[in-house]
Amino acid sequence: MEPLPAQPSLILQVGFIVLSILLVAMFAIALRSRWVFGIGIVWLVFTGIIGSSGLLSVFDSTPPRILLLLFPTFAVTIVLGLSKWGKHLSLLPLSLLVGYQAFRIPVEILIHLAAEEGVAPPQMSWDGINLDVLSGASALLLFPFVKRIPKWGILLWNTLALCLLIWIVGVAVLSFPSAFQRLKPDNIWVTYFPFVWLPTIAVPAALIGHIAVYRKLLSRKDQQTENKH
């Protein structure tokens, strides 16, 4: 089992816990579903227990155990985004779907703090090669003006922001101490509680949000409804 390179501060740990719970609550409210909230809490508990157990921080297998959790998580997220739940999300106002991605700003602040404390590898913060904070910042800036921006402009923004998300996921994977590692220092911290919620809660939350924007923009009927309002 690979140990954390440094002891995380209390504010860092609490920050990840609070943000993850808020994300689950936001989706439950958006979908008006107690089931979503219940399933989200179960997922938080399940991944939290696995992260606390140390099972994910063992990298002597190929693929690493953490990937056996992450790849199915991302696959299920895509399926959910294309399901009726994703359809319900796409019925929200486009401005909310765009502005929602601003949650990536506090996520990136926490990642930066983790890197400063020596918990996260520097390449995963904005001081390294992670530019995902631009997605959150641009979402915040675009939010008040979404209705004035042409469809192609939002599609372009959504695609670029999704690419930044995929990029940092790739950076994280290539930083795992495994046979296919290409970046140093090692990325260990996301295998521990509560930081395991970064790839299992925050990343899926951003991904399903992007899918909802695509569904919103590519649905002609919903576009007509949006324009009437």
PDB file of C-alpha atoms in Angstrom:
ATOM      1  CA  MET A   1       0.000   0.000   0.000  1.00  0.00           C
ATOM      2  CA  GLU A   2       1.377   3.383  -1.054  1.00  0.00           C
ATOM      3  CA  PRO A   3       1.143   5.961   1.772  1.00  0.00           C
ATOM      4  CA  LEU A   4       0.109   9.571   1.315  1.00  0.00           C
ATOM      5  CA  PRO A   5       3.208  11.730   0.736  1.00  0.00           C
ATOM      6  CA  ALA A   6       2.062  14.258   3.377  1.00  0.00           C
ATOM      7  CA  GLN A   7      -0.534  14.705   6.105  1.00  0.00           C
ATOM      8  CA  PRO A   8      -3.534  16.614   4.700  1.00  0.00           C
ATOM      9  CA  SER A   9      -4.876  19.550   6.671  1.00  0.00           C
ATOM     10  CA  LEU A  10      -8.293  19.448   8.290  1.00  0.00           C
ATOM     11  CA  ILE A  11      -9.596  22.234   6.052  1.00  0.00           C
ATOM     12  CA  LEU A  12      -8.569  20.257   2.960  1.00  0.00           C
ATOM     13  CA  GLN A  13     -10.351  17.130   4.125  1.00  0.00           C
ATOM     14  CA  VAL A  14     -13.480  18.963   5.249  1.00  0.00           C
ATOM     15  CA  GLY A  15     -13.523  20.892   1.977  1.00  0.00           C
ATOM     16  CA  PHE A  16     -13.674  17.712  -0.089  1.00  0.00           C
ATOM     17  CA  ILE A  17     -16.324  16.186   2.152  1.00  0.00           C
ATOM     18  CA  VAL A  18     -18.598  19.242   2.068  1.00  0.00           C
ATOM     19  CA  LEU A  19     -18.198  19.796  -1.676  1.00  0.00           C
ATOM     20  CA  SER A  20     -18.943  16.150  -2.498  1.00  0.00           C
ATOM     21  CA  ILE A  21     -22.088  16.090  -0.369  1.00  0.00           C
ATOM     22  CA  LEU A  22     -23.246  19.368  -1.921  1.00  0.00           C
ATOM     23  CA  LEU A  23     -22.818  17.941  -5.421  1.00  0.00           C
ATOM     24  CA  VAL A  24     -24.979  14.942  -4.562  1.00  0.00           C
ATOM     25  CA  ALA A  25     -27.589  17.252  -3.029  1.00  0.00           C
ATOM     26  CA  MET A  26     -27.560  19.522  -6.093  1.00  0.00           C
ATOM     27  CA  PHE A  27     -28.349  16.628  -8.415  1.00  0.00           C
ATOM     28  CA  ALA A  28     -31.112  15.381  -6.140  1.00  0.00           C
ATOM     29  CA  ILE A  29     -32.677  18.853  -6.076  1.00  0.00           C
ATOM     30  CA  ALA A  30     -32.290  19.317  -9.837  1.00  0.00           C
ATOM     31  CA  LEU A  31     -33.978  15.983 -10.513  1.00  0.00           C
ATOM     32  CA  ARG A  32     -36.434  16.415  -7.630  1.00  0.00           C
ATOM     33  CA  SER A  33     -35.693  12.875  -6.563  1.00  0.00           C
ATOM     34  CA  ARG A  34     -35.138  11.403  -3.120  1.00  0.00           C
ATOM     35  CA  TRP A  35     -33.962   8.257  -4.858  1.00  0.00           C
ATOM     36  CA  VAL A  36     -31.101  10.164  -6.473  1.00  0.00           C
ATOM     37  CA  PHE A  37     -30.095  11.600  -3.114  1.00  0.00           C
ATOM     38  CA  GLY A  38     -30.284   8.169  -1.490  1.00  0.00           C
ATOM     39  CA  ILE A  39     -28.258   6.493  -4.228  1.00  0.00           C
ATOM     40  CA  GLY A  40     -25.745   9.334  -4.091  1.00  0.00           C
ATOM     41  CA  ILE A  41     -25.287   8.947  -0.339  1.00  0.00           C
ATOM     42  CA  VAL A  42     -24.849   5.174  -0.729  1.00  0.00           C
ATOM     43  CA  TRP A  43     -22.203   5.818  -3.388  1.00  0.00           C
ATOM     44  CA  LEU A  44     -20.450   8.331  -1.121  1.00  0.00           C
ATOM     45  CA  VAL A  45     -20.393   5.810   1.727  1.00  0.00           C
ATOM     46  CA  PHE A  46     -19.266   2.931  -0.502  1.00  0.00           C
ATOM     47  CA  THR A  47     -16.398   4.815  -2.132  1.00  0.00           C
ATOM     48  CA  GLY A  48     -15.489   6.448   1.173  1.00  0.00           C
ATOM     49  CA  ILE A  49     -15.163   3.061   2.871  1.00  0.00           C
ATOM     50  CA  ILE A  50     -13.048   1.670   0.034  1.00  0.00           C
ATOM     51  CA  GLY A  51     -10.828   4.749   0.138  1.00  0.00           C
ATOM     52  CA  SER A  52     -10.440   4.482   3.904  1.00  0.00           C
ATOM     53  CA  SER A  53      -9.576   0.769   3.710  1.00  0.00           C
ATOM     54  CA  GLY A  54      -6.418   1.303   1.678  1.00  0.00           C
ATOM     55  CA  LEU A  55      -7.499  -1.204  -0.976  1.00  0.00           C
ATOM     56  CA  LEU A  56      -7.240   1.347  -3.769  1.00  0.00           C
ATOM     57  CA  SER A  57      -3.720   2.462  -2.865  1.00  0.00           C
ATOM     58  CA  VAL A  58      -2.154  -0.859  -3.883  1.00  0.00           C
ATOM     59  CA  PHE A  59      -0.483  -0.563  -7.284  1.00  0.00           C
ATOM     60  CA  ASP A  60       1.126  -3.975  -7.733  1.00  0.00           C
ATOM     61  CA  SER A  61      -1.526  -5.176 -10.180  1.00  0.00           C
ATOM     62  CA  THR A  62      -2.286  -4.341 -13.805  1.00  0.00           C
ATOM     63  CA  PRO A  63      -4.492  -2.442 -14.185  1.00  0.00           C
ATOM     64  CA  PRO A  64      -4.240  -0.717 -10.790  1.00  0.00           C
ATOM     65  CA  ARG A  65      -7.191  -1.268  -8.474  1.00  0.00           C
ATOM     66  CA  ILE A  66      -8.191   2.380  -8.641  1.00  0.00           C
ATOM     67  CA  LEU A  67      -8.857   2.014 -12.377  1.00  0.00           C
ATOM     68  CA  LEU A  68     -11.153  -0.933 -11.698  1.00  0.00           C
ATOM     69  CA  LEU A  69     -13.296   1.577  -9.827  1.00  0.00           C
ATOM     70  CA  LEU A  70     -12.869   4.596 -12.084  1.00  0.00           C
ATOM     71  CA  PHE A  71     -13.510   3.114 -15.532  1.00  0.00           C
ATOM     72  CA  PRO A  72     -16.874   1.573 -14.553  1.00  0.00           C
ATOM     73  CA  THR A  73     -17.751   4.833 -12.763  1.00  0.00           C
ATOM     74  CA  PHE A  74     -17.143   6.885 -15.902  1.00  0.00           C
ATOM     75  CA  ALA A  75     -18.990   4.341 -18.063  1.00  0.00           C
ATOM     76  CA  VAL A  76     -22.039   4.401 -15.786  1.00  0.00           C
ATOM     77  CA  THR A  77     -21.921   8.212 -15.760  1.00  0.00           C
ATOM     78  CA  ILE A  78     -22.124   8.291 -19.559  1.00  0.00           C
ATOM     79  CA  VAL A  79     -25.009   5.806 -19.535  1.00  0.00           C
ATOM     80  CA  LEU A  80     -26.860   7.892 -16.939  1.00  0.00           C
ATOM     81  CA  GLY A  81     -26.222  11.033 -18.954  1.00  0.00           C
ATOM     82  CA  LEU A  82     -27.858   9.394 -21.958  1.00  0.00           C
ATOM     83  CA  SER A  83     -30.726   7.972 -19.897  1.00  0.00           C
ATOM     84  CA  LYS A  84     -34.024   9.535 -18.820  1.00  0.00           C
ATOM     85  CA  TRP A  85     -32.201  11.061 -15.823  1.00  0.00           C
ATOM     86  CA  GLY A  86     -29.894  12.833 -18.241  1.00  0.00           C
ATOM     87  CA  LYS A  87     -32.940  13.927 -20.215  1.00  0.00           C
ATOM     88  CA  HIS A  88     -34.457  15.456 -17.081  1.00  0.00           C
ATOM     89  CA  LEU A  89     -31.219  17.351 -16.475  1.00  0.00           C
ATOM     90  CA  SER A  90     -31.228  18.648 -20.040  1.00  0.00           C
ATOM     91  CA  LEU A  91     -34.662  20.186 -19.412  1.00  0.00           C
ATOM     92  CA  LEU A  92     -33.094  22.672 -17.011  1.00  0.00           C
ATOM     93  CA  PRO A  93     -32.407  26.174 -18.375  1.00  0.00           C
ATOM     94  CA  LEU A  94     -29.241  26.276 -20.457  1.00  0.00           C
ATOM     95  CA  SER A  95     -27.869  29.100 -18.317  1.00  0.00           C
ATOM     96  CA  LEU A  96     -28.055  26.862 -15.241  1.00  0.00           C
ATOM     97  CA  LEU A  97     -26.380  23.956 -17.033  1.00  0.00           C
ATOM     98  CA  VAL A  98     -23.522  26.221 -18.080  1.00  0.00           C
ATOM     99  CA  GLY A  99     -23.226  28.074 -14.777  1.00  0.00           C
ATOM    100  CA  TYR A 100     -23.303  24.786 -12.876  1.00  0.00           C
ATOM    101  CA  GLN A 101     -19.811  23.976 -14.143  1.00  0.00           C
ATOM    102  CA  ALA A 102     -18.513  26.817 -11.971  1.00  0.00           C
ATOM    103  CA  PHE A 103     -18.340  24.239  -9.168  1.00  0.00           C
ATOM    104  CA  ARG A 104     -14.999  23.309 -10.718  1.00  0.00           C
ATOM    105  CA  ILE A 105     -13.525  26.520  -9.274  1.00  0.00           C
ATOM    106  CA  PRO A 106     -13.699  25.338  -5.618  1.00  0.00           C
ATOM    107  CA  VAL A 107     -12.598  21.881  -6.784  1.00  0.00           C
ATOM    108  CA  GLU A 108      -9.480  23.362  -8.357  1.00  0.00           C
ATOM    109  CA  ILE A 109      -8.833  25.526  -5.302  1.00  0.00           C
ATOM    110  CA  LEU A 110      -8.859  22.379  -3.166  1.00  0.00           C
ATOM    111  CA  ILE A 111      -6.553  20.573  -5.600  1.00  0.00           C
ATOM    112  CA  HIS A 112      -4.181  23.545  -5.514  1.00  0.00           C
ATOM    113  CA  LEU A 113      -4.236  23.497  -1.712  1.00  0.00           C
ATOM    114  CA  ALA A 114      -3.533  19.758  -1.764  1.00  0.00           C
ATOM    115  CA  ALA A 115      -0.546  20.317  -4.045  1.00  0.00           C
ATOM    116  CA  GLU A 116       0.762  23.116  -1.818  1.00  0.00           C
ATOM    117  CA  GLU A 117       0.527  20.793   1.185  1.00  0.00           C
ATOM    118  CA  GLY A 118       2.429  18.099  -0.700  1.00  0.00           C
ATOM    119  CA  VAL A 119      -0.571  15.771  -0.707  1.00  0.00           C
ATOM    120  CA  ALA A 120      -1.284  15.968  -4.452  1.00  0.00           C
ATOM    121  CA  PRO A 121       1.371  15.897  -7.191  1.00  0.00           C
ATOM    122  CA  PRO A 122       2.004  19.402  -8.609  1.00  0.00           C
ATOM    123  CA  GLN A 123       1.093  18.407 -12.166  1.00  0.00           C
ATOM    124  CA  MET A 124      -2.531  18.007 -11.055  1.00  0.00           C
ATOM    125  CA  SER A 125      -2.901  21.636  -9.963  1.00  0.00           C
ATOM    126  CA  TRP A 126      -3.061  24.847 -11.972  1.00  0.00           C
ATOM    127  CA  ASP A 127       0.604  25.390 -11.122  1.00  0.00           C
ATOM    128  CA  GLY A 128       1.269  22.245 -13.136  1.00  0.00           C
ATOM    129  CA  ILE A 129      -0.543  21.155 -16.288  1.00  0.00           C
ATOM    130  CA  ASN A 130      -4.141  21.232 -15.074  1.00  0.00           C
ATOM    131  CA  LEU A 131      -6.085  24.022 -16.781  1.00  0.00           C
ATOM    132  CA  ASP A 132      -9.521  22.830 -15.698  1.00  0.00           C
ATOM    133  CA  VAL A 133     -10.007  25.926 -13.548  1.00  0.00           C
ATOM    134  CA  LEU A 134     -10.581  27.737 -16.855  1.00  0.00           C
ATOM    135  CA  SER A 135     -13.706  25.635 -17.354  1.00  0.00           C
ATOM    136  CA  GLY A 136     -15.138  26.760 -14.041  1.00  0.00           C
ATOM    137  CA  ALA A 137     -14.115  30.391 -14.468  1.00  0.00           C
ATOM    138  CA  SER A 138     -15.501  30.604 -18.001  1.00  0.00           C
ATOM    139  CA  ALA A 139     -18.769  28.980 -16.876  1.00  0.00           C
ATOM    140  CA  LEU A 140     -19.149  31.668 -14.235  1.00  0.00           C
ATOM    141  CA  LEU A 141     -18.453  34.413 -16.766  1.00  0.00           C
ATOM    142  CA  LEU A 142     -20.788  32.994 -19.416  1.00  0.00           C
ATOM    143  CA  PHE A 143     -23.673  32.286 -17.042  1.00  0.00           C
ATOM    144  CA  PRO A 144     -25.367  35.740 -17.260  1.00  0.00           C
ATOM    145  CA  PHE A 145     -24.993  35.931 -21.061  1.00  0.00           C
ATOM    146  CA  VAL A 146     -25.904  32.419 -22.212  1.00  0.00           C
ATOM    147  CA  LYS A 147     -29.092  33.530 -24.004  1.00  0.00           C
ATOM    148  CA  ARG A 148     -27.092  36.017 -26.079  1.00  0.00           C
ATOM    149  CA  ILE A 149     -24.498  33.476 -27.173  1.00  0.00           C
ATOM    150  CA  PRO A 150     -25.166  31.509 -30.387  1.00  0.00           C
ATOM    151  CA  LYS A 151     -25.654  27.767 -30.181  1.00  0.00           C
ATOM    152  CA  TRP A 152     -22.297  27.061 -31.823  1.00  0.00           C
ATOM    153  CA  GLY A 153     -20.574  29.212 -29.209  1.00  0.00           C
ATOM    154  CA  ILE A 154     -21.979  27.180 -26.315  1.00  0.00           C
ATOM    155  CA  LEU A 155     -21.181  23.945 -28.162  1.00  0.00           C
ATOM    156  CA  LEU A 156     -17.603  25.120 -28.624  1.00  0.00           C
ATOM    157  CA  TRP A 157     -17.288  26.094 -24.964  1.00  0.00           C
ATOM    158  CA  ASN A 158     -18.805  22.804 -23.810  1.00  0.00           C
ATOM    159  CA  THR A 159     -16.449  20.795 -26.015  1.00  0.00           C
ATOM    160  CA  LEU A 160     -13.349  22.691 -24.890  1.00  0.00           C
ATOM    161  CA  ALA A 161     -14.338  22.364 -21.227  1.00  0.00           C
ATOM    162  CA  LEU A 162     -14.954  18.642 -21.719  1.00  0.00           C
ATOM    163  CA  CYS A 163     -11.520  18.318 -23.335  1.00  0.00           C
ATOM    164  CA  LEU A 164      -9.940  19.984 -20.295  1.00  0.00           C
ATOM    165  CA  LEU A 165     -11.743  17.473 -18.074  1.00  0.00           C
ATOM    166  CA  ILE A 166     -10.516  14.541 -20.169  1.00  0.00           C
ATOM    167  CA  TRP A 167      -7.017  16.025 -20.133  1.00  0.00           C
ATOM    168  CA  ILE A 168      -6.731  16.165 -16.347  1.00  0.00           C
ATOM    169  CA  VAL A 169      -8.185  12.671 -16.017  1.00  0.00           C
ATOM    170  CA  GLY A 170      -5.454  11.531 -18.402  1.00  0.00           C
ATOM    171  CA  VAL A 171      -2.830  13.371 -16.346  1.00  0.00           C
ATOM    172  CA  ALA A 172      -4.103  11.638 -13.211  1.00  0.00           C
ATOM    173  CA  VAL A 173      -4.039   8.183 -14.818  1.00  0.00           C
ATOM    174  CA  LEU A 174      -0.552   8.673 -16.266  1.00  0.00           C
ATOM    175  CA  SER A 175       0.642   9.757 -12.819  1.00  0.00           C
ATOM    176  CA  PHE A 176      -0.417   6.541 -11.084  1.00  0.00           C
ATOM    177  CA  PRO A 177       2.637   4.471 -10.015  1.00  0.00           C
ATOM    178  CA  SER A 178       1.877   1.731 -12.521  1.00  0.00           C
ATOM    179  CA  ALA A 179       3.333   0.061 -15.599  1.00  0.00           C
ATOM    180  CA  PHE A 180       2.045   2.876 -17.832  1.00  0.00           C
ATOM    181  CA  GLN A 181       3.172   5.776 -15.634  1.00  0.00           C
ATOM    182  CA  ARG A 182       4.560   8.695 -17.635  1.00  0.00           C
ATOM    183  CA  LEU A 183       4.366  11.564 -15.140  1.00  0.00           C
ATOM    184  CA  LYS A 184       5.973  12.174 -11.756  1.00  0.00           C
ATOM    185  CA  PRO A 185       5.508  12.601  -8.802  1.00  0.00           C
ATOM    186  CA  ASP A 186       3.143   9.723  -8.107  1.00  0.00           C
ATOM    187  CA  ASN A 187      -0.590  10.329  -7.954  1.00  0.00           C
ATOM    188  CA  ILE A 188      -1.573   8.463  -4.789  1.00  0.00           C
ATOM    189  CA  TRP A 189      -3.857  10.859  -2.983  1.00  0.00           C
ATOM    190  CA  VAL A 190      -7.052  10.164  -4.985  1.00  0.00           C
ATOM    191  CA  THR A 191      -7.021   6.590  -3.679  1.00  0.00           C
ATOM    192  CA  TYR A 192      -7.573   7.814  -0.111  1.00  0.00           C
ATOM    193  CA  PHE A 193     -10.647   9.155   1.684  1.00  0.00           C
ATOM    194  CA  PRO A 194     -11.979  11.789   1.170  1.00  0.00           C
ATOM    195  CA  PHE A 195      -9.941  12.551  -1.941  1.00  0.00           C
ATOM    196  CA  VAL A 196     -11.293   9.454  -3.668  1.00  0.00           C
ATOM    197  CA  TRP A 197     -14.423  11.555  -4.161  1.00  0.00           C
ATOM    198  CA  LEU A 198     -12.549  13.723  -6.663  1.00  0.00           C
ATOM    199  CA  PRO A 199     -12.639  11.042  -9.405  1.00  0.00           C
ATOM    200  CA  THR A 200     -15.795   9.282  -8.187  1.00  0.00           C
ATOM    201  CA  ILE A 201     -18.006  12.322  -7.478  1.00  0.00           C
ATOM    202  CA  ALA A 202     -16.578  15.566  -8.894  1.00  0.00           C
ATOM    203  CA  VAL A 203     -15.404  14.219 -12.257  1.00  0.00           C
ATOM    204  CA  PRO A 204     -18.665  12.327 -12.959  1.00  0.00           C
ATOM    205  CA  ALA A 205     -20.616  15.434 -11.885  1.00  0.00           C
ATOM    206  CA  ALA A 206     -18.754  17.531 -14.449  1.00  0.00           C
ATOM    207  CA  LEU A 207     -19.055  14.846 -17.137  1.00  0.00           C
ATOM    208  CA  ILE A 208     -22.803  14.364 -16.795  1.00  0.00           C
ATOM    209  CA  GLY A 209     -23.207  18.142 -16.841  1.00  0.00           C
ATOM    210  CA  HIS A 210     -21.460  18.307 -20.214  1.00  0.00           C
ATOM    211  CA  ILE A 211     -23.656  15.521 -21.570  1.00  0.00           C
ATOM    212  CA  ALA A 212     -26.736  17.444 -20.412  1.00  0.00           C
ATOM    213  CA  VAL A 213     -25.574  20.544 -22.301  1.00  0.00           C
ATOM    214  CA  TYR A 214     -25.103  18.511 -25.480  1.00  0.00           C
ATOM    215  CA  ARG A 215     -28.561  16.990 -25.099  1.00  0.00           C
ATOM    216  CA  LYS A 216     -30.030  20.430 -24.477  1.00  0.00           C
ATOM    217  CA  LEU A 217     -28.447  21.985 -27.538  1.00  0.00           C
ATOM    218  CA  LEU A 218     -29.103  19.057 -29.850  1.00  0.00           C
ATOM    219  CA  SER A 219     -32.773  18.769 -28.923  1.00  0.00           C
ATOM    220  CA  ARG A 220     -34.697  20.967 -31.366  1.00  0.00           C
ATOM    221  CA  LYS A 221     -37.968  20.699 -29.463  1.00  0.00           C
ATOM    222  CA  ASP A 222     -36.329  21.747 -26.206  1.00  0.00           C
ATOM    223  CA  GLN A 223     -34.520  24.590 -27.966  1.00  0.00           C
ATOM    224  CA  GLN A 224     -37.854  25.959 -29.159  1.00  0.00           C
ATOM    225  CA  THR A 225     -39.225  25.774 -25.614  1.00  0.00           C
ATOM    226  CA  GLU A 226     -36.122  27.534 -24.286  1.00  0.00           C
ATOM    227  CA  ASN A 227     -36.423  30.333 -26.836  1.00  0.00           C
ATOM    228  CA  LYS A 228     -40.064  30.988 -25.909  1.00  0.00           C
ATOM    229  CA  HIS A 229     -38.965  31.719 -22.361  1.00  0.00           C
TER     230      HIS A 229
END
